[in-house]
CSV table of C-alpha atoms and ligand atoms in Angstrom, one decimal:
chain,number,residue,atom,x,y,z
A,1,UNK,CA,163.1,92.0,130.5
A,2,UNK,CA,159.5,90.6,130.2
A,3,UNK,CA,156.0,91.4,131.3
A,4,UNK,CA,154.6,90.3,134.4
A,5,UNK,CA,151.8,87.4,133.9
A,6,UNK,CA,148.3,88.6,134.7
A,7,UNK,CA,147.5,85.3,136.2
A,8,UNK,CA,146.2,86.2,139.8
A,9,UNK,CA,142.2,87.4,139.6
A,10,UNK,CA,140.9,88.1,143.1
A,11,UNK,CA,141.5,91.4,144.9
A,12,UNK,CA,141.0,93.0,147.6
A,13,UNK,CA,140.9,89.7,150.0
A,14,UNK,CA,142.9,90.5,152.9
A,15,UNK,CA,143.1,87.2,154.2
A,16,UNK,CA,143.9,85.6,151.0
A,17,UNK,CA,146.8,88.2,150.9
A,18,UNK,CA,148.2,87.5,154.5
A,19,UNK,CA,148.2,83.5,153.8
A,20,UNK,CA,150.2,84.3,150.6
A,21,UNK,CA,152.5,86.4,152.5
A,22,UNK,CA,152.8,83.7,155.0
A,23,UNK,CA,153.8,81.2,152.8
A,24,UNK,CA,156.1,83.0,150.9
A,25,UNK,CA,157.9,84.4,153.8
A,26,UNK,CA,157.9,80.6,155.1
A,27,UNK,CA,159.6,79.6,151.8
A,28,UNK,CA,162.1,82.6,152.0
A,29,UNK,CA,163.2,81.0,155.8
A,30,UNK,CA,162.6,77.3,154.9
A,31,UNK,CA,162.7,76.5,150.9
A,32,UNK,CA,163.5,73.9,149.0
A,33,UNK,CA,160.1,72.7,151.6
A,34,UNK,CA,157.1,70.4,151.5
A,35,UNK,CA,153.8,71.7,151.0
A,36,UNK,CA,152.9,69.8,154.2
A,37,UNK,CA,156.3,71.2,156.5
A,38,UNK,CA,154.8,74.7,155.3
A,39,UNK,CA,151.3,74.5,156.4
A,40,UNK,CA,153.6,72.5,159.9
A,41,UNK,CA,155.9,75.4,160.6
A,42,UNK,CA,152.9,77.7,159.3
A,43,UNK,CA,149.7,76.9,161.0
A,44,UNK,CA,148.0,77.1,158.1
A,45,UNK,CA,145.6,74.4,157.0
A,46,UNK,CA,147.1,72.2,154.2
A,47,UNK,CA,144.4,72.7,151.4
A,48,UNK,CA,145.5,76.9,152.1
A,49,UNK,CA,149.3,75.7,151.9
A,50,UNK,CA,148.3,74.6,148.6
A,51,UNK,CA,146.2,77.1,147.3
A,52,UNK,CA,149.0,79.7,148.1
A,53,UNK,CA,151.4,77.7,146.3
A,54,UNK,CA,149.5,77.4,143.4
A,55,UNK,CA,149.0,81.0,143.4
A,56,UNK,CA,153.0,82.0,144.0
A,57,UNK,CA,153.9,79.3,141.4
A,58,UNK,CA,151.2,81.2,139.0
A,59,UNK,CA,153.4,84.5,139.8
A,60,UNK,CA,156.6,83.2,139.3
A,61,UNK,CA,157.8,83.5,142.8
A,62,UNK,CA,158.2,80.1,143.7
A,63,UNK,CA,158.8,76.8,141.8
A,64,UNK,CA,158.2,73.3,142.3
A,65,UNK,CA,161.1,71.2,142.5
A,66,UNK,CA,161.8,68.7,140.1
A,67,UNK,CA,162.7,66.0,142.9
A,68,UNK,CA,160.5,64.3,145.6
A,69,UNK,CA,161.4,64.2,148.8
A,70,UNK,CA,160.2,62.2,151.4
A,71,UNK,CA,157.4,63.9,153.7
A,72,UNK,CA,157.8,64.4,157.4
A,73,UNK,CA,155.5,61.8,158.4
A,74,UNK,CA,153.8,58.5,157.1
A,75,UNK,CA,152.1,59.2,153.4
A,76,UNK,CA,153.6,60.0,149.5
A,77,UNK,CA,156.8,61.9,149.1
A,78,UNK,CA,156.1,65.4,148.6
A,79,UNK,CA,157.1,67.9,145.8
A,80,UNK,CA,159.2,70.3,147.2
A,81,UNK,CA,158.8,74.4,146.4
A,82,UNK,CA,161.7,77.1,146.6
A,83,UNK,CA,161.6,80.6,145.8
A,84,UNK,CA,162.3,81.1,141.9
A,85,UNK,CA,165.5,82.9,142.4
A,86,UNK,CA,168.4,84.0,140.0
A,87,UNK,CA,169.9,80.7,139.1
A,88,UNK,CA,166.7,79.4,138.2
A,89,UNK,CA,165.3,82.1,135.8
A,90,UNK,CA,163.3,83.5,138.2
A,91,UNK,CA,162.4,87.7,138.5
A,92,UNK,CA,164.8,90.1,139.2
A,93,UNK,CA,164.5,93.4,141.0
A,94,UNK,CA,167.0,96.6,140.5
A,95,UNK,CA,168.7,98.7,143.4
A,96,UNK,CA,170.1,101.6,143.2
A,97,UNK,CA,172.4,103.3,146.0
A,98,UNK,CA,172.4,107.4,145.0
A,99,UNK,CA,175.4,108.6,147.0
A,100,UNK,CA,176.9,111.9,146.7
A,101,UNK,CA,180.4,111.2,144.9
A,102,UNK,CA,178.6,108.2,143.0
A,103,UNK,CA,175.8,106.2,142.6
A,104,UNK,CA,175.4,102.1,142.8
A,105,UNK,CA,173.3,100.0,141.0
A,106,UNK,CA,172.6,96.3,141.9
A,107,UNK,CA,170.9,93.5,140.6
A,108,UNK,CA,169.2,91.4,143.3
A,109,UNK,CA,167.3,87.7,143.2
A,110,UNK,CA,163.8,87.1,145.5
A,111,UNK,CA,166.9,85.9,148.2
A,112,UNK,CA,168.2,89.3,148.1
A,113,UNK,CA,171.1,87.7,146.5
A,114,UNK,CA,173.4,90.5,144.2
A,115,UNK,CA,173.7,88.9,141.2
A,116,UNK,CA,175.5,91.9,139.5
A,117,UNK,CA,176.3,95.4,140.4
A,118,UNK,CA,177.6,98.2,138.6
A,119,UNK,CA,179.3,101.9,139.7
A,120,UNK,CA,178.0,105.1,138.1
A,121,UNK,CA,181.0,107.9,139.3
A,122,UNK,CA,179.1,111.5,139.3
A,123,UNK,CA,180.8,113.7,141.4
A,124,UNK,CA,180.9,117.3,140.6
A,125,UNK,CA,177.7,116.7,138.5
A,126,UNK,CA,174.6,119.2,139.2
A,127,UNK,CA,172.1,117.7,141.3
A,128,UNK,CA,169.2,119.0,139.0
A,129,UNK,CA,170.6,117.0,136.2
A,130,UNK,CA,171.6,113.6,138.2
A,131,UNK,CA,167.9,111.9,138.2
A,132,UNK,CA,168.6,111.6,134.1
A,133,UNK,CA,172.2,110.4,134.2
A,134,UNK,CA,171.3,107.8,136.7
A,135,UNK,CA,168.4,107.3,134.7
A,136,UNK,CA,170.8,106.9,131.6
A,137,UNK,CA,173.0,104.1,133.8
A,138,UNK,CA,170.1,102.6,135.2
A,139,UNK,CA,169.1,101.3,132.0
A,140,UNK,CA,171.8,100.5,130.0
A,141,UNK,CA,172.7,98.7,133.3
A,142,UNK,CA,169.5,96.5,134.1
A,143,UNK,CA,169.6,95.9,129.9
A,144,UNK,CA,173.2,94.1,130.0
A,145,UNK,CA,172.3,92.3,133.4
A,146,UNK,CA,168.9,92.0,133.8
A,147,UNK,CA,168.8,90.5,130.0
A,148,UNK,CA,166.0,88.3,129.1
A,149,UNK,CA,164.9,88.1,132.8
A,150,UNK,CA,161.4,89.3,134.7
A,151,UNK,CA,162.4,92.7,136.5
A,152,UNK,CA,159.4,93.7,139.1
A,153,UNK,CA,160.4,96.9,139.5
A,154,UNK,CA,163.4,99.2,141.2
A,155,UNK,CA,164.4,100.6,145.0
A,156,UNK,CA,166.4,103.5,145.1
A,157,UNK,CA,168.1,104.1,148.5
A,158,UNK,CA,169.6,108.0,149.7
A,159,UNK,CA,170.7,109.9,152.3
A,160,UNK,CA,168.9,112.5,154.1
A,161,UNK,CA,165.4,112.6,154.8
A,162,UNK,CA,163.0,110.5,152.6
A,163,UNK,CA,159.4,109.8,152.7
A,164,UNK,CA,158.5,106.9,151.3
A,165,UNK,CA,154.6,106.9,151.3
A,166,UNK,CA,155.3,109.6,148.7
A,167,UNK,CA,158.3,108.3,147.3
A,168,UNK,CA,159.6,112.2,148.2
A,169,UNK,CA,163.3,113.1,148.7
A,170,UNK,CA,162.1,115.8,151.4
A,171,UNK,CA,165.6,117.0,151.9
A,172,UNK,CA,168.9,115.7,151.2
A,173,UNK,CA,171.7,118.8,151.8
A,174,UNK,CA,174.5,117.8,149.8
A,175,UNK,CA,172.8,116.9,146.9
A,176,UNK,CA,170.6,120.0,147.0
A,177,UNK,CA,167.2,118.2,146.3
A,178,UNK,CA,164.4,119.3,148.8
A,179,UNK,CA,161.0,118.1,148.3
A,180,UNK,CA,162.0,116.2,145.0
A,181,UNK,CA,159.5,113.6,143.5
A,182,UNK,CA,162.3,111.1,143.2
A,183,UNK,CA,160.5,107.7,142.3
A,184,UNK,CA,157.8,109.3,139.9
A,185,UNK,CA,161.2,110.9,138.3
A,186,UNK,CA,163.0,107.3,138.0
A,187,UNK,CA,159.4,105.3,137.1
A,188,UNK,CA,159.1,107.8,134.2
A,189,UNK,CA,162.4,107.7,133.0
A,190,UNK,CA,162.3,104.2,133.4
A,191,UNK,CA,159.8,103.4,131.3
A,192,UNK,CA,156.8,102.9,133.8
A,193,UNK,CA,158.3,100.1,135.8
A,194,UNK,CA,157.3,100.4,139.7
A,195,UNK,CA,159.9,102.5,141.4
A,196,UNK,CA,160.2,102.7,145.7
A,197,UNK,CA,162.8,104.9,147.6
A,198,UNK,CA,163.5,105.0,151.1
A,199,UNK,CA,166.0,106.4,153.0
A,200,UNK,CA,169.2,104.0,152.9
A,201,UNK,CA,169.9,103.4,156.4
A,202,UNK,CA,166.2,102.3,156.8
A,203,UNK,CA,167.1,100.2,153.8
A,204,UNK,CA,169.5,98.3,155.2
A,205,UNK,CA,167.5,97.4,158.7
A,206,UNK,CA,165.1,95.9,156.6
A,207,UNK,CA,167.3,93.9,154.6
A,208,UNK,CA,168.4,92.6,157.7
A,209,UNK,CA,165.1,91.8,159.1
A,210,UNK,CA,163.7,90.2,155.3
A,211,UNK,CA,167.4,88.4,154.9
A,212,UNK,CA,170.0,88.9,157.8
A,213,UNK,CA,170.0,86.9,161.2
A,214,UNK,CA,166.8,85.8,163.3
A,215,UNK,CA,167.2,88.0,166.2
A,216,UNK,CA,167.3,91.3,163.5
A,217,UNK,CA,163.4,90.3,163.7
A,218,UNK,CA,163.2,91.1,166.8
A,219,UNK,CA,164.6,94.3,167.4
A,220,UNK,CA,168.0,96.2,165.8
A,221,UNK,CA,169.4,98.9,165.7
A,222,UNK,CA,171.2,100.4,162.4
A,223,UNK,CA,174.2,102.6,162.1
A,224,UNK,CA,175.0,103.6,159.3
A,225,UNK,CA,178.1,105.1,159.1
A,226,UNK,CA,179.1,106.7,155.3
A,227,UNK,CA,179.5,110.9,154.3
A,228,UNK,CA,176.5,110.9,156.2
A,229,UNK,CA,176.3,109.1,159.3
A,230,UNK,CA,172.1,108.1,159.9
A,231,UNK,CA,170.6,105.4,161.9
A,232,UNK,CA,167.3,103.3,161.7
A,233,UNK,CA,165.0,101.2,164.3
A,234,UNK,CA,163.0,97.9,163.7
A,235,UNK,CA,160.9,96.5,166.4
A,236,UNK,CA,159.3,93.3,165.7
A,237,UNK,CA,159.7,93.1,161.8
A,238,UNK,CA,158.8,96.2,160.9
A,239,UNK,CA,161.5,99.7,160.3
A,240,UNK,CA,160.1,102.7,162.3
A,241,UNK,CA,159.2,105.4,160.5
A,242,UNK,CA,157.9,108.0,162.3
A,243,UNK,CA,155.9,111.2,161.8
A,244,UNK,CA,157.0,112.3,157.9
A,245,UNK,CA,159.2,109.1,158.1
A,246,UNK,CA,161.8,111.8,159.3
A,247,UNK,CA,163.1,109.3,162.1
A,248,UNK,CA,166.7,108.1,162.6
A,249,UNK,CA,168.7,111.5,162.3
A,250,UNK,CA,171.7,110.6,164.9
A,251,UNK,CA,174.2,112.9,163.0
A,252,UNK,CA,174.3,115.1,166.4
A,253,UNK,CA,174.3,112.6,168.8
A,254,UNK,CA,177.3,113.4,171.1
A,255,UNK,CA,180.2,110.9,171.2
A,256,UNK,CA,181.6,110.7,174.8
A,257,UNK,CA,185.5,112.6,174.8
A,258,UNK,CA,185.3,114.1,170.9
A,259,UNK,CA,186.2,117.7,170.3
A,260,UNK,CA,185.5,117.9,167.5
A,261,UNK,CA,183.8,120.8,166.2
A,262,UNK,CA,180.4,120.4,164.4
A,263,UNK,CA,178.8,123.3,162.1
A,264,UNK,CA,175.6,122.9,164.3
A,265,UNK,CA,178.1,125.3,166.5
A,266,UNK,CA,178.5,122.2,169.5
A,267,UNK,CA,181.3,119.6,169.1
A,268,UNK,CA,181.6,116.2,169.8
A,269,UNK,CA,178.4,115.7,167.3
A,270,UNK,CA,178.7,112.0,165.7
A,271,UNK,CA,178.8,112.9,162.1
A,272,UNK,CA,181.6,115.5,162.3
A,273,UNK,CA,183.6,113.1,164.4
A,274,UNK,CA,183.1,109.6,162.7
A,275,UNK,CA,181.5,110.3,158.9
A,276,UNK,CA,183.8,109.6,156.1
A,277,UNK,CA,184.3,113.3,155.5
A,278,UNK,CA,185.8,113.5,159.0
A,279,UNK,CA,188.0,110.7,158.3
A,280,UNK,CA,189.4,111.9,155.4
A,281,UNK,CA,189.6,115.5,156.3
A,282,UNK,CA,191.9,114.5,159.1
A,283,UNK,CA,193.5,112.0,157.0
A,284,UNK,CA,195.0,114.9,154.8
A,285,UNK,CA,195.8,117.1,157.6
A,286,UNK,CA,198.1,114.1,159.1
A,287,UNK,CA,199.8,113.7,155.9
A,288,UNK,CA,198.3,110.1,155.7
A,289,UNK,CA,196.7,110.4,152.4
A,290,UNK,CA,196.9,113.3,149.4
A,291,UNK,CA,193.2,113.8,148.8
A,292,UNK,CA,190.2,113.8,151.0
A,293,UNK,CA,188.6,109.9,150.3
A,294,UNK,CA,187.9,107.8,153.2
A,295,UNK,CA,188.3,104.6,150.9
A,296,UNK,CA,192.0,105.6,150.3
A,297,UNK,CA,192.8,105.5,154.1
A,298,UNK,CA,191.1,102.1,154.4
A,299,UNK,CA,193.4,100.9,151.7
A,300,UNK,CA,196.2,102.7,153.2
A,301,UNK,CA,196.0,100.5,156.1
A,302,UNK,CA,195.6,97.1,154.2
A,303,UNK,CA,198.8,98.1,152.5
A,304,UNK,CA,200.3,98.2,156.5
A,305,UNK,CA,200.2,102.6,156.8
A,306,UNK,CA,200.3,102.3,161.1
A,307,UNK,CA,198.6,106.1,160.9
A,308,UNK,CA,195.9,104.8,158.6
A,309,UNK,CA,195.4,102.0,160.6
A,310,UNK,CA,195.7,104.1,164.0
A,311,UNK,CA,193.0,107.1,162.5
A,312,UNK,CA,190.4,103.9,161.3
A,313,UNK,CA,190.6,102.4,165.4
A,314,UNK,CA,190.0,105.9,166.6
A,315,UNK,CA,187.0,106.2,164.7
A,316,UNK,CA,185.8,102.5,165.2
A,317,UNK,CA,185.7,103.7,169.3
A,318,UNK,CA,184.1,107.1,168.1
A,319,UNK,CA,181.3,104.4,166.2
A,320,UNK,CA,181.6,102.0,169.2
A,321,UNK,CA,180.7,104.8,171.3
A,322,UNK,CA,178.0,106.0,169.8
A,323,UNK,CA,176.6,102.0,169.6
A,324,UNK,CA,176.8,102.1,173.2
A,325,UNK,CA,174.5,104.8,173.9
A,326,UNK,CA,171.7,103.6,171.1
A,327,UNK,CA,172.0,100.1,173.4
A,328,UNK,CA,171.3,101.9,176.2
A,329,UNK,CA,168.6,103.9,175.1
A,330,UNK,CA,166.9,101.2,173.0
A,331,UNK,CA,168.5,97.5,174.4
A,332,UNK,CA,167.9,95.8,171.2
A,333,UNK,CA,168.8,92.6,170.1
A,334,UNK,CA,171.2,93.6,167.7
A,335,UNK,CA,173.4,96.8,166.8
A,336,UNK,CA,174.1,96.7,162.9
A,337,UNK,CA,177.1,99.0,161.9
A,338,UNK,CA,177.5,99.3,158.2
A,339,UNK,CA,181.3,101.4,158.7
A,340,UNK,CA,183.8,100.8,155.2
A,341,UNK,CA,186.3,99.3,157.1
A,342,UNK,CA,184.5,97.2,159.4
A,343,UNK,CA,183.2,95.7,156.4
A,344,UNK,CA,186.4,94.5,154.7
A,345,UNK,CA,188.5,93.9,157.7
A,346,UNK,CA,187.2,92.5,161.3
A,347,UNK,CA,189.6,93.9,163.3
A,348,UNK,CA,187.3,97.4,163.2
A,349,UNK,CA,184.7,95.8,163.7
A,350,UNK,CA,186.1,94.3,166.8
A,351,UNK,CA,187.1,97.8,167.9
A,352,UNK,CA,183.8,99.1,167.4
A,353,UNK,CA,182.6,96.3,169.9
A,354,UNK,CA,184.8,96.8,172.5
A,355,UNK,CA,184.4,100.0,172.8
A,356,UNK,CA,180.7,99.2,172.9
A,357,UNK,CA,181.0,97.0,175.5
A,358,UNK,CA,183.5,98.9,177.9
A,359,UNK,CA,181.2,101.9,177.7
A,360,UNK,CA,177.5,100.5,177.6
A,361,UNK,CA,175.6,99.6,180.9
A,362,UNK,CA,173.2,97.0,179.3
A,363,UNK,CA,175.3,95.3,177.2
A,364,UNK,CA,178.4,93.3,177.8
A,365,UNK,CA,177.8,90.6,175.0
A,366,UNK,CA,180.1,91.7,171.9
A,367,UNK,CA,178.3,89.7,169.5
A,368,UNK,CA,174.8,92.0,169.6
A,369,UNK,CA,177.0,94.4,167.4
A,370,UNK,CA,177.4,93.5,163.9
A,371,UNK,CA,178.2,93.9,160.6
A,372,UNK,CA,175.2,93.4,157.9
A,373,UNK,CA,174.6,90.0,156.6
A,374,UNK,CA,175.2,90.8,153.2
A,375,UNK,CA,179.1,92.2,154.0
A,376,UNK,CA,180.3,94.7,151.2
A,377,UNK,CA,177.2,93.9,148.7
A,378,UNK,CA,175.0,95.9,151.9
A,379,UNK,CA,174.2,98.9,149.8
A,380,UNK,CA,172.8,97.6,146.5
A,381,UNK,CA,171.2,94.8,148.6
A,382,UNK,CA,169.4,97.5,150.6
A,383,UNK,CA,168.5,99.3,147.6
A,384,UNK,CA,166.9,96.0,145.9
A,385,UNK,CA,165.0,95.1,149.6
A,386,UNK,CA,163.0,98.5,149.2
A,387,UNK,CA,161.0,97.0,146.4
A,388,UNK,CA,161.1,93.5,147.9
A,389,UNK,CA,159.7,94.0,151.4
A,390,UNK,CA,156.5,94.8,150.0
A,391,UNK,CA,156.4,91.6,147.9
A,392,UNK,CA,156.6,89.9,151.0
A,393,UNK,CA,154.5,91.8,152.7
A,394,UNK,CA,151.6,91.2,150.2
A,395,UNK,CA,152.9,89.4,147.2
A,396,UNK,CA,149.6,89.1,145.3
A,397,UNK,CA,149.0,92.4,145.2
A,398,UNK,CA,152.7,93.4,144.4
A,399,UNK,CA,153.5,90.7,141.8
A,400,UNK,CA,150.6,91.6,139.6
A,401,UNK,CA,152.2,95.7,139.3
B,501,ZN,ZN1,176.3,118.8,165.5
């Protein structure tokens, strides 16, 4: 890992900022593209198209390409830029997923690309002491894979209630942390290096805005479905927060025909029917599986278990249910379900959207409910985006931290 270059002088020019934002976000969409397509697809003027680029190329976010390409209209071939990803040297940033039985880490290019990822098991461990061990992993992770590369810094996704302005765990239950000063914890133990958190399923709607499919910029919907089950809300590009950032709690939203019973003393609730401690709780009791892991019944029913396979369709309604009443409510473009099984088989996923479908009133087109762009990599790549939305939000600013 190297320094970041000290190249960029100005400050505090907004406009300046938003052009170089502009640009880079056009490159992200667009790259390997002309100067002149940019300032096309941009509206910017060509002489601030290049001005921009020199800046970014200063940065080390985007390159020049070594080949010309012809230009879009009459005049010289062009130089073509791209975003200095992975492949070409370019900076790295580190995610980290902090889940109750485990933690994740991930390495991630400027495309949100994972280019390594690692698992830290820590279950049973005391929550006061887990900020040092993943800490510990953290490093000796980003030393082997990071190696020799620019890293701008780290995102660290969780469950629970997260403030991000403070870079506050303000309370996550099962891990016992309330009011925890997580990043300044990491940065610290990390040597210094520029540390975000945000809550995970926020994490992921805005790794599907920055990286996923077009219409995620217009309005989604996540669900995310783990041993916590959360949700999150983007409108236009941008993740709702809320008051305290404590939006997107849909644990006790009530699934249409559940019974079961929830320890907020109702039943029916969303988490205590469909989280991955339900599962596997009822899992055991069926006999399906010896211990209480959710990941075991999924691979019970790739090795052909029907009960496994029965108990993952009955909660892929439960999920599809619970997708038809945020459509109804919200009508966005998109419904993203990040569900385990889902992810590694489609036929879940295609439960989840018919049940969607047969119960929503606004929605009868199947393909508004998804799975995340980035398939099983979704949690480190969310963890990565938390530190890379703001370097495409304002990249001048953020690449010289
Ligand atoms: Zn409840």
């Amino acid at each position: 890992m190297t320094a970041a270059p000290h190249v960029f002088r100005a400050t505090g020019d907004g406009r300046r900022e938003t052009n170089a934002a502009t640009v880079l976000r056009t490159v992200l969409d667009h790259g390997p593209v002309a100067r002149r397509t940019i300032s096309d697809l941009s509206g910017l003027s060509p002489a601030a198209v290049s001005r921009q680029c020199t800046d970014l190329v200063g940065l080390g976010l985007v390159r020049e390409l070594p080949e010309l390409v012809a230009s879009s209209g009459v005049g010289r071939p062009q130089i073509p830029v791209d975003l200095h990803t992975g492949e070409s040297g370019g900076p790295v940033v580190g995610g980290v997923h902090i889940g109750v039985p485990g933690s994740t880490f991930g390495l991630l290019d400027l495309r949100g690309r994972l280019l390594a990822r690692r698992a830290l098991p820590h279950d049973g461990m005391a929550p006061g002491e887990l900020p040092l061990r993943i800490v510990q992993g953290l490093r000796a992770f980003l030393g082997d894979a990071g190696r020799g590369r620019r890293l701008l810094g780290v995102g660290a996704a969780l469950g629970g209630w997260v403030d991000p302005a403070t870079g506050t765990a303000v309370r996550h239950d099962a891990l016992g942390w309330h009011h925890r000063p997580l990043a300044a914890e990491l940065a610290r133990g990390l040597g210094g290096i520029e540390v975000r958190i945000d809550n995970h399923a926020r994490a992921v709607a805005q790794s599907e805005i920055l990286f996923g499919r077009p219409a995620a910029r217009r309005s989604l919907v996540h669900l995310f479905i783990g041993n916590v089950v959360d949700a999150a809300l983007g409108i236009a590009g941008v993740v709702h927060q809320g008051p305290g950032s404590g939006a997107g709690d849909v644990a006790h939203l009530p699934v249409p025909d559940s019974t079961v019973t929830c320890p907020c003393g109702r039943s029916g609730c969303l988490e205590a029917t469909a989280s991955n401690t339900a599962v596997a709780q009822t899992a055991v009791r069926r006999g399906i599986v010896p211990e209480p892991d959710a990941f075991l019944v999924v691979d019970a029913a790739a090795a052909g278990d029907r009960r496994a396979d029965r108990l993952l369709r009955e909660r892929a309604r439960a999920v599809g249910r619970a997708a038809a009443l945020l459509l109804d409510v919200l009508n966005p473009d998109l419904v993203v379900v990040t569900e385990h099984s889902s992810l590694v088989n489609p036929e879940y996923l295609e439960e989840i959207r018919g049940a969607a479908v047969d119960h929503s009133h606004v929605c009868q087109d199947p393909e508004r409910i998804v799975s995340p762009h980035a398939g099983t990599a979704v949690i480190p790549v969310a963890a990565g985006t938390i530190l890379l939305n703001p370097l495409f939000r304002s990249p001048l600013a953020a690449a010289q931290r």
